[in-house]
Coordinates of N, CA, C and O in Angstrom, one line a residue:
M946 N -3.0 9.6 12.0 CA -4.1 8.6 11.9 C -5.4 9.4 11.6 O -5.6 10.5 12.1
L947 N -6.2 8.8 10.7 CA -7.5 9.5 10.3 C -8.6 8.5 10.7 O -8.5 7.3 10.3
A948 N -9.6 9.0 11.4 CA -10.7 8.1 11.8 C -12.0 9.0 11.8 O -11.9 10.2 12.3
V949 N -13.1 8.4 11.4 CA -14.4 9.1 11.5 C -15.3 8.2 12.4 O -15.3 7.0 12.1
K950 N -15.9 8.8 13.3 CA -16.8 8.0 14.2 C -17.9 7.3 13.4 O -18.4 7.9 12.4
E951 N -18.2 6.1 13.8 CA -19.1 5.3 13.0 C -20.4 6.0 12.6 O -20.9 5.8 11.5
E952 N -21.0 6.7 13.5 CA -22.3 7.4 13.2 C -22.2 8.5 12.2 O -23.2 8.9 11.7
H953 N -20.9 8.9 11.9 CA -20.7 9.9 10.9 C -20.1 9.4 9.6 O -19.9 10.2 8.7
R954 N -20.0 8.1 9.5 CA -19.4 7.6 8.2 C -20.4 7.6 7.1 O -21.6 7.6 7.3
G955 N -19.9 7.6 5.9 CA -20.7 7.6 4.7 C -21.2 9.0 4.3 O -22.0 9.1 3.4
K956 N -20.6 10.0 4.9 CA -21.0 11.4 4.6 C -20.0 12.1 3.9 O -20.1 13.3 3.7
G957 N -18.9 11.5 3.5 CA -17.8 12.1 2.8 C -16.8 12.9 3.6 O -16.0 13.6 3.1
I958 N -16.9 12.7 4.9 CA -16.0 13.4 5.8 C -14.5 13.0 5.7 O -13.7 13.8 5.5
A959 N -14.3 11.7 5.6 CA -12.9 11.2 5.4 C -12.3 11.7 4.1 O -11.2 12.1 4.0
T960 N -13.1 11.6 3.0 CA -12.7 12.1 1.7 C -12.3 13.5 1.8 O -11.3 13.9 1.3
K961 N -13.1 14.3 2.4 CA -12.9 15.8 2.5 C -11.6 16.0 3.3 O -10.8 16.9 2.9
L962 N -11.4 15.3 4.4 CA -10.2 15.5 5.2 C -8.9 15.1 4.5 O -7.9 15.9 4.5
V963 N -9.0 14.0 3.8 CA -7.8 13.6 3.0 C -7.5 14.6 1.9 O -6.4 15.0 1.7
R964 N -8.6 15.0 1.2 CA -8.3 16.0 0.1 C -7.8 17.3 0.7 O -6.9 18.0 0.1
M965 N -8.2 17.7 1.9 CA -7.7 19.0 2.5 C -6.2 18.8 2.8 O -5.4 19.7 2.6
A966 N -5.8 17.6 3.3 CA -4.4 17.3 3.6 C -3.6 17.3 2.4 O -2.5 17.9 2.3
I967 N -4.1 16.7 1.3 CA -3.4 16.6 0.0 C -3.2 18.0 -0.5 O -2.1 18.4 -0.9
D968 N -4.3 18.9 -0.5 CA -4.2 20.2 -0.9 C -3.1 21.0 -0.1 O -2.4 21.8 -0.7
A969 N -3.0 20.8 1.2 CA -2.0 21.5 2.0 C -0.6 21.1 1.6 O 0.3 21.9 1.5
M970 N -0.5 19.8 1.3 CA 0.9 19.3 0.8 C 1.2 19.9 -0.6 O 2.4 20.2 -0.8
I971 N 0.2 20.0 -1.4 CA 0.5 20.6 -2.7 C 0.9 22.0 -2.6 O 1.9 22.5 -3.2
E972 N 0.3 22.8 -1.7 CA 0.6 24.2 -1.4 C 2.0 24.3 -0.9 O 2.7 25.3 -1.1
R973 N 2.5 23.3 -0.2 CA 3.9 23.3 0.3 C 4.9 22.6 -0.6 O 6.0 22.4 -0.2
D974 N 4.4 22.4 -1.9 CA 5.3 21.9 -2.9 C 5.8 20.5 -2.7 O 6.9 20.1 -3.2
A975 N 5.0 19.7 -2.1 CA 5.4 18.3 -1.9 C 5.3 17.5 -3.2 O 4.5 17.9 -4.1
E976 N 6.2 16.6 -3.4 CA 6.2 15.8 -4.6 C 5.3 14.5 -4.6 O 4.8 14.1 -5.6
E977 N 5.1 14.0 -3.3 CA 4.3 12.8 -3.2 C 3.8 12.7 -1.8 O 4.3 13.4 -0.9
V978 N 2.8 11.9 -1.6 CA 2.2 11.6 -0.3 C 2.3 10.1 -0.1 O 2.0 9.3 -1.0
V979 N 2.8 9.7 1.1 CA 3.0 8.3 1.4 C 2.3 8.0 2.7 O 2.4 8.8 3.6
L980 N 1.6 6.9 2.7 CA 0.9 6.5 4.0 C 0.8 5.0 4.0 O 1.1 4.3 3.0
E981 N 0.5 4.5 5.2 CA 0.3 3.1 5.4 C -1.1 2.8 5.9 O -1.6 3.6 6.7
T982 N -1.7 1.7 5.5 CA -3.0 1.3 6.1 C -3.0 -0.3 6.1 O -2.4 -0.9 5.3
E983 N -3.7 -0.8 7.1 CA -3.8 -2.2 7.3 C -4.5 -2.9 6.1 O -5.4 -2.3 5.5
V984 N -4.0 -4.0 5.6 CA -4.5 -4.7 4.5 C -6.0 -5.1 4.7 O -6.8 -5.2 3.7
T985 N -6.4 -5.2 5.9 CA -7.8 -5.6 6.3 C -8.7 -4.4 6.3 O -9.9 -4.6 6.3
N986 N -8.2 -3.2 6.2 CA -9.0 -2.0 6.2 C -9.5 -1.6 4.8 O -9.0 -0.7 4.2
T987 N -10.5 -2.4 4.4 CA -11.0 -2.2 3.0 C -11.6 -0.8 2.8 O -11.4 -0.3 1.7
A988 N -12.2 -0.3 3.7 CA -12.8 1.1 3.6 C -11.7 2.1 3.3 O -11.9 2.9 2.4
A989 N -10.6 2.0 4.0 CA -9.5 3.0 3.8 C -8.9 2.7 2.5 O -8.6 3.7 1.8
M990 N -8.7 1.5 2.1 CA -8.1 1.2 0.8 C -8.9 1.7 -0.3 O -8.4 2.3 -1.2
K991 N -10.2 1.6 -0.2 CA -11.1 2.1 -1.3 C -11.0 3.6 -1.4 O -11.0 4.2 -2.4
L992 N -11.0 4.2 -0.2 CA -10.9 5.7 -0.1 C -9.6 6.2 -0.8 O -9.7 7.0 -1.7
Y993 N -8.5 5.7 -0.4 CA -7.2 6.1 -0.9 C -7.1 5.8 -2.4 O -6.6 6.6 -3.1
E994 N -7.5 4.6 -2.8 CA -7.4 4.3 -4.2 C -8.3 5.1 -5.1 O -7.9 5.5 -6.2
R995 N -9.5 5.5 -4.6 CA -10.4 6.4 -5.3 C -9.8 7.8 -5.4 O -10.0 8.5 -6.4
L996 N -8.9 8.2 -4.5 CA -8.2 9.5 -4.6 C -7.0 9.4 -5.4 O -6.3 10.4 -5.5
G997 N -6.6 8.2 -5.9 CA -5.5 8.2 -6.8 C -4.2 7.5 -6.2 O -3.2 7.5 -6.9
F998 N -4.3 7.1 -5.0 CA -3.1 6.4 -4.4 C -2.9 5.1 -5.0 O -3.8 4.4 -5.4
L999 N -1.6 4.7 -5.1 CA -1.2 3.4 -5.7 C -0.5 2.6 -4.6 O 0.2 3.1 -3.7
R1000 N -0.8 1.3 -4.6 CA -0.1 0.4 -3.6 C 1.3 0.2 -4.1 O 1.6 -0.2 -5.2
S1001 N 2.3 0.6 -3.2 CA 3.7 0.5 -3.6 C 4.4 -0.7 -2.9 O 5.4 -1.2 -3.5
K1002 N 3.9 -1.1 -1.8 CA 4.6 -2.2 -1.1 C 3.7 -2.8 0.0 O 2.9 -2.1 0.6
R1003 N 3.9 -4.1 0.1 CA 3.2 -4.8 1.2 C 4.2 -5.0 2.4 O 5.3 -5.5 2.2
L1004 N 3.8 -4.5 3.5 CA 4.7 -4.5 4.7 C 4.2 -5.6 5.7 O 3.3 -5.3 6.5
H1005 N 4.8 -6.7 5.7 CA 4.4 -7.8 6.5 C 4.7 -7.5 8.0 O 5.7 -7.0 8.4
R1006 N 3.7 -7.8 8.8 CA 3.7 -7.6 10.3 C 4.2 -6.2 10.6 O 5.0 -6.0 11.5
Y1007 N 3.7 -5.2 9.9 CA 4.1 -3.8 10.1 C 3.7 -3.2 11.4 O 4.4 -2.4 12.0
Y1008 N 2.5 -3.5 11.8 CA 2.0 -2.9 13.1 C 2.3 -3.7 14.3 O 2.6 -4.9 14.2
L1009 N 2.3 -3.1 15.5 CA 2.6 -3.8 16.7 C 1.7 -5.0 17.0 O 2.1 -5.9 17.7
N1010 N 0.5 -4.9 16.5 CA -0.4 -6.0 16.7 C -0.1 -7.2 15.7 O -0.9 -8.2 15.7
G1011 N 0.9 -7.1 14.9 CA 1.2 -8.1 14.0 C 0.6 -8.0 12.6 O 0.9 -8.8 11.7
N1012 N -0.3 -7.1 12.4 CA -1.0 -7.0 11.2 C -0.1 -6.4 10.1 O 0.8 -5.6 10.3
T1013 N -0.4 -6.8 8.9 CA 0.3 -6.4 7.7 C -0.3 -5.1 7.1 O -1.5 -4.9 7.3
A1014 N 0.5 -4.3 6.5 CA 0.0 -3.1 5.9 C 0.4 -3.0 4.4 O 1.2 -3.7 3.9
Y1015 N -0.3 -2.1 3.7 CA 0.1 -1.6 2.4 C 0.7 -0.2 2.6 O 0.1 0.6 3.3
R1016 N 1.8 0.0 1.9 CA 2.3 1.4 1.7 C 1.6 1.9 0.5 O 1.7 1.3 -0.6
L1017 N 1.0 3.1 0.6 CA 0.4 3.7 -0.6 C 1.1 5.0 -0.9 O 1.5 5.7 0.0
V1018 N 1.1 5.3 -2.2 CA 1.8 6.6 -2.6 C 0.9 7.3 -3.6 O 0.3 6.7 -4.5
L1019 N 0.8 8.6 -3.4 CA 0.2 9.5 -4.4 C 1.2 10.4 -4.9 O 1.8 11.2 -4.2
Y1020 N 1.5 10.3 -6.2 CA 2.5 11.2 -6.9 C 1.8 12.5 -7.2 O 0.7 12.5 -7.9
L1021 N 2.3 13.6 -6.8 CA 1.7 14.9 -7.0 C 2.3 15.7 -8.1 O 1.6 16.6 -8.6
K1022 N 3.5 15.3 -8.5 CA 4.1 16.0 -9.7 C 4.6 15.0 -10.7 O 5.0 13.9 -10.4
E1023 N 4.5 15.4 -11.9 CA 4.9 14.6 -13.0 C 6.5 14.3 -12.9 O 7.2 15.3 -12.6
G1024 N 6.9 13.1 -13.0 CA 8.3 12.8 -12.8 C 8.7 12.6 -11.4 O 9.9 12.3 -11.2
A1025 N 7.8 12.8 -10.4 CA 8.2 12.6 -9.0 C 8.5 11.2 -8.6 O 9.2 10.9 -7.7
G1026 N 7.9 10.3 -9.4 CA 8.1 8.9 -9.1 C 7.4 8.1 -10.2 O 7.0 8.6 -11.2
Y1027 N 7.4 6.8 -10.0 CA 6.7 6.0 -11.0 C 5.9 4.9 -10.2 O 6.2 4.7 -9.1
A1028 N 5.0 4.3 -10.9 CA 4.1 3.4 -10.3 C 4.7 2.1 -10.0 O 4.3 1.1 -10.6
R1029 N 5.7 2.0 -9.2 CA 6.4 0.7 -8.9 C 5.5 0.1 -7.8 O 5.2 0.7 -6.8
T1030 N 5.2 -1.2 -8.0 CA 4.3 -1.9 -7.0 C 5.0 -3.1 -6.6 O 4.9 -4.2 -7.1
D1031 N 5.9 -3.0 -5.5 CA 6.6 -4.1 -5.0 C 5.7 -5.2 -4.5 O 6.1 -6.4 -4.6
F1032 N 4.5 -4.9 -4.0 CA 3.7 -6.0 -3.4 C 3.2 -7.0 -4.5 O 3.0 -8.1 -4.2
E1033 N 3.2 -6.5 -5.7 CA 2.7 -7.4 -6.8 C 3.7 -8.5 -7.1 O 3.3 -9.6 -7.5
S1034 N 5.0 -8.2 -6.8 CA 6.0 -9.2 -7.2 C 6.3 -10.2 -6.0 O 7.0 -11.1 -6.1
G1035 N 5.7 -9.9 -4.9 CA 6.0 -10.8 -3.7 C 5.0 -10.7 -2.7 O 4.5 -11.0 -1.8

């Protein structure tokens, strides 16, 4: 889980942390990064999509609180995957 205290938001901290995590995964030869975020978390969605993540699937009632999530994927290597977006079809 990634969270930035409200008083520190808007300073690029979350972007920097996610980029650092992605860089570490690239160094370890990862092919893709996969994560989930609540569909209502528009700030997170904007952040991840700005960094190149694609929505791959909508996960109904994914969280224990009953909220739905999007699974997001960032392909790090050419040919590692393709931009399949299951949520668009259903």
